[in-house]
JSON list of C-alpha atoms in Angstrom, two decimals:
[
{"chain": "A", "resi": 1, "resn": "MET", "atom": "CA", "xyz": [-3.32, -19.31, -0.10]},
{"chain": "A", "resi": 2, "resn": "SER", "atom": "CA", "xyz": [-4.39, -22.77, -1.05]},
{"chain": "A", "resi": 3, "resn": "LYS", "atom": "CA", "xyz": [-4.29, -24.73, 2.21]},
{"chain": "A", "resi": 4, "resn": "LYS", "atom": "CA", "xyz": [-7.26, -24.41, 4.52]},
{"chain": "A", "resi": 5, "resn": "GLY", "atom": "CA", "xyz": [-6.48, -22.31, 7.61]},
{"chain": "A", "resi": 6, "resn": "LYS", "atom": "CA", "xyz": [-3.23, -21.02, 6.18]},
{"chain": "A", "resi": 7, "resn": "TYR", "atom": "CA", "xyz": [-2.66, -17.28, 6.28]},
{"chain": "A", "resi": 8, "resn": "GLU", "atom": "CA", "xyz": [0.06, -14.83, 5.35]},
{"chain": "A", "resi": 9, "resn": "VAL", "atom": "CA", "xyz": [2.58, -14.35, 8.14]},
{"chain": "A", "resi": 10, "resn": "GLN", "atom": "CA", "xyz": [4.77, -11.29, 8.57]},
{"chain": "A", "resi": 11, "resn": "ARG", "atom": "CA", "xyz": [7.58, -10.88, 11.08]},
{"chain": "A", "resi": 12, "resn": "PHE", "atom": "CA", "xyz": [7.87, -7.50, 12.81]},
{"chain": "A", "resi": 13, "resn": "THR", "atom": "CA", "xyz": [10.85, -5.99, 14.59]},
{"chain": "A", "resi": 14, "resn": "CYS", "atom": "CA", "xyz": [9.39, -3.77, 17.31]},
{"chain": "A", "resi": 15, "resn": "ILE", "atom": "CA", "xyz": [10.40, -1.65, 20.29]},
{"chain": "A", "resi": 16, "resn": "PRO", "atom": "CA", "xyz": [8.04, -1.06, 23.23]},
{"chain": "A", "resi": 17, "resn": "VAL", "atom": "CA", "xyz": [6.85, 2.55, 23.63]},
{"chain": "A", "resi": 18, "resn": "GLU", "atom": "CA", "xyz": [5.43, 4.70, 26.41]},
{"chain": "A", "resi": 19, "resn": "THR", "atom": "CA", "xyz": [4.00, 8.20, 26.46]},
{"chain": "A", "resi": 20, "resn": "ASP", "atom": "CA", "xyz": [5.87, 11.26, 27.70]},
{"chain": "A", "resi": 21, "resn": "ASP", "atom": "CA", "xyz": [4.34, 14.08, 29.78]},
{"chain": "A", "resi": 22, "resn": "ASN", "atom": "CA", "xyz": [2.85, 15.61, 26.60]},
{"chain": "A", "resi": 23, "resn": "GLY", "atom": "CA", "xyz": [1.16, 12.37, 25.57]},
{"chain": "A", "resi": 24, "resn": "LYS", "atom": "CA", "xyz": [3.63, 11.80, 22.72]},
{"chain": "A", "resi": 25, "resn": "TYR", "atom": "CA", "xyz": [4.97, 8.30, 22.14]},
{"chain": "A", "resi": 26, "resn": "LYS", "atom": "CA", "xyz": [8.63, 7.61, 22.92]},
{"chain": "A", "resi": 27, "resn": "LEU", "atom": "CA", "xyz": [10.75, 4.47, 23.05]},
{"chain": "A", "resi": 28, "resn": "LYS", "atom": "CA", "xyz": [10.68, 2.71, 26.40]},
{"chain": "A", "resi": 29, "resn": "LEU", "atom": "CA", "xyz": [14.27, 2.76, 27.68]},
{"chain": "A", "resi": 30, "resn": "ASP", "atom": "CA", "xyz": [15.86, 0.88, 30.57]},
{"chain": "A", "resi": 31, "resn": "GLN", "atom": "CA", "xyz": [18.11, 2.43, 33.25]},
{"chain": "A", "resi": 32, "resn": "GLN", "atom": "CA", "xyz": [21.08, 2.31, 30.86]},
{"chain": "A", "resi": 33, "resn": "GLY", "atom": "CA", "xyz": [19.14, 4.16, 28.16]},
{"chain": "A", "resi": 34, "resn": "ASN", "atom": "CA", "xyz": [18.76, 1.09, 25.97]},
{"chain": "A", "resi": 35, "resn": "ALA", "atom": "CA", "xyz": [15.59, -0.03, 24.24]},
{"chain": "A", "resi": 36, "resn": "LYS", "atom": "CA", "xyz": [14.72, -3.71, 23.99]},
{"chain": "A", "resi": 37, "resn": "ILE", "atom": "CA", "xyz": [14.08, -4.95, 20.46]},
{"chain": "A", "resi": 38, "resn": "HIS", "atom": "CA", "xyz": [11.46, -7.69, 20.21]},
{"chain": "A", "resi": 39, "resn": "ILE", "atom": "CA", "xyz": [10.05, -9.77, 17.38]},
{"chain": "A", "resi": 40, "resn": "TRP", "atom": "CA", "xyz": [6.34, -10.42, 16.91]},
{"chain": "A", "resi": 41, "resn": "ARG", "atom": "CA", "xyz": [4.36, -11.82, 13.99]},
{"chain": "A", "resi": 42, "resn": "THR", "atom": "CA", "xyz": [0.88, -11.64, 12.57]},
{"chain": "A", "resi": 43, "resn": "GLY", "atom": "CA", "xyz": [-1.39, -14.39, 13.85]},
{"chain": "A", "resi": 44, "resn": "LYS", "atom": "CA", "xyz": [-4.62, -15.91, 12.63]},
{"chain": "A", "resi": 45, "resn": "HIS", "atom": "CA", "xyz": [-6.61, -13.59, 14.93]},
{"chain": "A", "resi": 46, "resn": "THR", "atom": "CA", "xyz": [-4.51, -10.42, 14.57]},
{"chain": "A", "resi": 47, "resn": "LYS", "atom": "CA", "xyz": [-6.83, -7.43, 14.10]},
{"chain": "A", "resi": 48, "resn": "GLY", "atom": "CA", "xyz": [-6.18, -4.45, 11.83]},
{"chain": "A", "resi": 49, "resn": "LYS", "atom": "CA", "xyz": [-3.77, -3.97, 8.94]},
{"chain": "A", "resi": 50, "resn": "TYR", "atom": "CA", "xyz": [-0.07, -3.27, 8.82]},
{"chain": "A", "resi": 51, "resn": "GLN", "atom": "CA", "xyz": [0.60, -0.03, 6.91]},
{"chain": "A", "resi": 52, "resn": "ARG", "atom": "CA", "xyz": [4.23, 1.05, 7.36]},
{"chain": "A", "resi": 53, "resn": "PRO", "atom": "CA", "xyz": [7.13, 1.30, 9.82]},
{"chain": "A", "resi": 54, "resn": "GLY", "atom": "CA", "xyz": [6.39, 3.70, 12.67]},
{"chain": "A", "resi": 55, "resn": "GLN", "atom": "CA", "xyz": [2.95, 2.18, 13.19]},
{"chain": "A", "resi": 56, "resn": "LEU", "atom": "CA", "xyz": [1.99, 1.15, 16.72]},
{"chain": "A", "resi": 57, "resn": "MET", "atom": "CA", "xyz": [0.74, -2.30, 17.62]},
{"chain": "A", "resi": 58, "resn": "LEU", "atom": "CA", "xyz": [-0.49, -4.08, 20.73]},
{"chain": "A", "resi": 59, "resn": "THR", "atom": "CA", "xyz": [0.91, -7.38, 21.95]},
{"chain": "A", "resi": 60, "resn": "GLU", "atom": "CA", "xyz": [-1.27, -10.09, 23.46]},
{"chain": "A", "resi": 61, "resn": "ASN", "atom": "CA", "xyz": [-0.33, -8.66, 26.90]},
{"chain": "A", "resi": 62, "resn": "ASN", "atom": "CA", "xyz": [-1.48, -5.17, 25.85]},
{"chain": "A", "resi": 63, "resn": "LEU", "atom": "CA", "xyz": [2.08, -3.87, 25.61]},
{"chain": "A", "resi": 64, "resn": "MET", "atom": "CA", "xyz": [2.29, -1.09, 23.03]},
{"chain": "A", "resi": 65, "resn": "ALA", "atom": "CA", "xyz": [5.22, -1.23, 20.62]},
{"chain": "A", "resi": 66, "resn": "VAL", "atom": "CA", "xyz": [6.31, 0.59, 17.48]},
{"chain": "A", "resi": 67, "resn": "ILE", "atom": "CA", "xyz": [7.03, -1.42, 14.34]},
{"chain": "A", "resi": 68, "resn": "ILE", "atom": "CA", "xyz": [10.53, -0.62, 13.09]},
{"chain": "A", "resi": 69, "resn": "ALA", "atom": "CA", "xyz": [10.73, -3.20, 10.31]},
{"chain": "A", "resi": 70, "resn": "ALA", "atom": "CA", "xyz": [8.55, -5.85, 8.67]},
{"chain": "A", "resi": 71, "resn": "GLU", "atom": "CA", "xyz": [9.42, -8.86, 6.52]},
{"chain": "A", "resi": 72, "resn": "PRO", "atom": "CA", "xyz": [7.61, -11.91, 5.20]},
{"chain": "A", "resi": 73, "resn": "MET", "atom": "CA", "xyz": [7.86, -15.07, 7.30]},
{"chain": "A", "resi": 74, "resn": "ALA", "atom": "CA", "xyz": [7.33, -18.67, 6.23]},
{"chain": "A", "resi": 75, "resn": "PHE", "atom": "CA", "xyz": [4.07, -20.08, 7.56]},
{"chain": "A", "resi": 76, "resn": "LYS", "atom": "CA", "xyz": [5.89, -23.17, 8.84]},
{"chain": "A", "resi": 77, "resn": "ASP", "atom": "CA", "xyz": [8.25, -20.98, 10.93]},
{"chain": "A", "resi": 78, "resn": "ARG", "atom": "CA", "xyz": [5.50, -19.02, 12.65]},
{"chain": "A", "resi": 79, "resn": "HIS", "atom": "CA", "xyz": [5.71, -20.84, 15.98]},
{"chain": "A", "resi": 80, "resn": "SER", "atom": "CA", "xyz": [9.17, -19.39, 16.61]},
{"chain": "A", "resi": 81, "resn": "GLU", "atom": "CA", "xyz": [7.61, -15.95, 17.28]},
{"chain": "A", "resi": 82, "resn": "THR", "atom": "CA", "xyz": [4.72, -14.66, 19.38]},
{"chain": "A", "resi": 83, "resn": "PRO", "atom": "CA", "xyz": [1.65, -13.39, 17.53]},
{"chain": "A", "resi": 84, "resn": "LEU", "atom": "CA", "xyz": [0.60, -9.79, 18.04]},
{"chain": "A", "resi": 85, "resn": "GLN", "atom": "CA", "xyz": [-2.94, -8.85, 19.05]},
{"chain": "A", "resi": 86, "resn": "ARG", "atom": "CA", "xyz": [-3.72, -5.85, 16.85]},
{"chain": "A", "resi": 87, "resn": "PHE", "atom": "CA", "xyz": [-2.34, -3.12, 14.64]},
{"chain": "A", "resi": 88, "resn": "LEU", "atom": "CA", "xyz": [-3.27, 0.38, 15.78]},
{"chain": "A", "resi": 89, "resn": "THR", "atom": "CA", "xyz": [-3.97, 3.24, 13.38]},
{"chain": "A", "resi": 90, "resn": "THR", "atom": "CA", "xyz": [-1.53, 5.44, 15.33]},
{"chain": "A", "resi": 91, "resn": "PHE", "atom": "CA", "xyz": [2.03, 6.25, 14.27]},
{"chain": "A", "resi": 92, "resn": "VAL", "atom": "CA", "xyz": [5.03, 7.61, 16.16]},
{"chain": "A", "resi": 93, "resn": "ASP", "atom": "CA", "xyz": [6.80, 10.80, 15.07]},
{"chain": "A", "resi": 94, "resn": "ASP", "atom": "CA", "xyz": [9.54, 10.39, 12.45]},
{"chain": "A", "resi": 95, "resn": "ALA", "atom": "CA", "xyz": [12.18, 11.24, 15.07]},
{"chain": "A", "resi": 96, "resn": "VAL", "atom": "CA", "xyz": [11.09, 8.27, 17.21]},
{"chain": "A", "resi": 97, "resn": "LEU", "atom": "CA", "xyz": [11.13, 5.95, 14.18]},
{"chain": "A", "resi": 98, "resn": "LYS", "atom": "CA", "xyz": [14.64, 7.19, 13.25]},
{"chain": "A", "resi": 99, "resn": "GLN", "atom": "CA", "xyz": [15.79, 6.55, 16.83]},
{"chain": "A", "resi": 100, "resn": "GLY", "atom": "CA", "xyz": [14.40, 3.01, 16.62]},
{"chain": "A", "resi": 101, "resn": "LEU", "atom": "CA", "xyz": [16.04, 2.36, 13.24]},
{"chain": "A", "resi": 102, "resn": "ALA", "atom": "CA", "xyz": [19.38, 3.57, 14.63]},
{"chain": "A", "resi": 103, "resn": "LEU", "atom": "CA", "xyz": [19.09, 1.05, 17.49]},
{"chain": "A", "resi": 104, "resn": "MET", "atom": "CA", "xyz": [18.70, -1.82, 15.02]},
{"chain": "A", "resi": 105, "resn": "LYS", "atom": "CA", "xyz": [22.05, -1.17, 13.38]}
]
């Protein structure tokens, strides 16, 4: 990156998660059984490193969400999405990731 203060921006498609009675992560569903898909991006102060889909992250409001997909984003477009606070080193089970991927289709 040549410009001062410029950083690499990635756009993440995420679904909020909650824990079940066994402490396992599951998608947070509404009364109709639907999950809400949200978009977040890396920000200048985002902590941690993105590793792969299925990874959990925290939003600036401490909402936990699972990353379903990631893609590069133009620096100039970054203000269209909310920055995330931090990447966690925790991942959801493959079944939860598959469920999230199915909801994106």
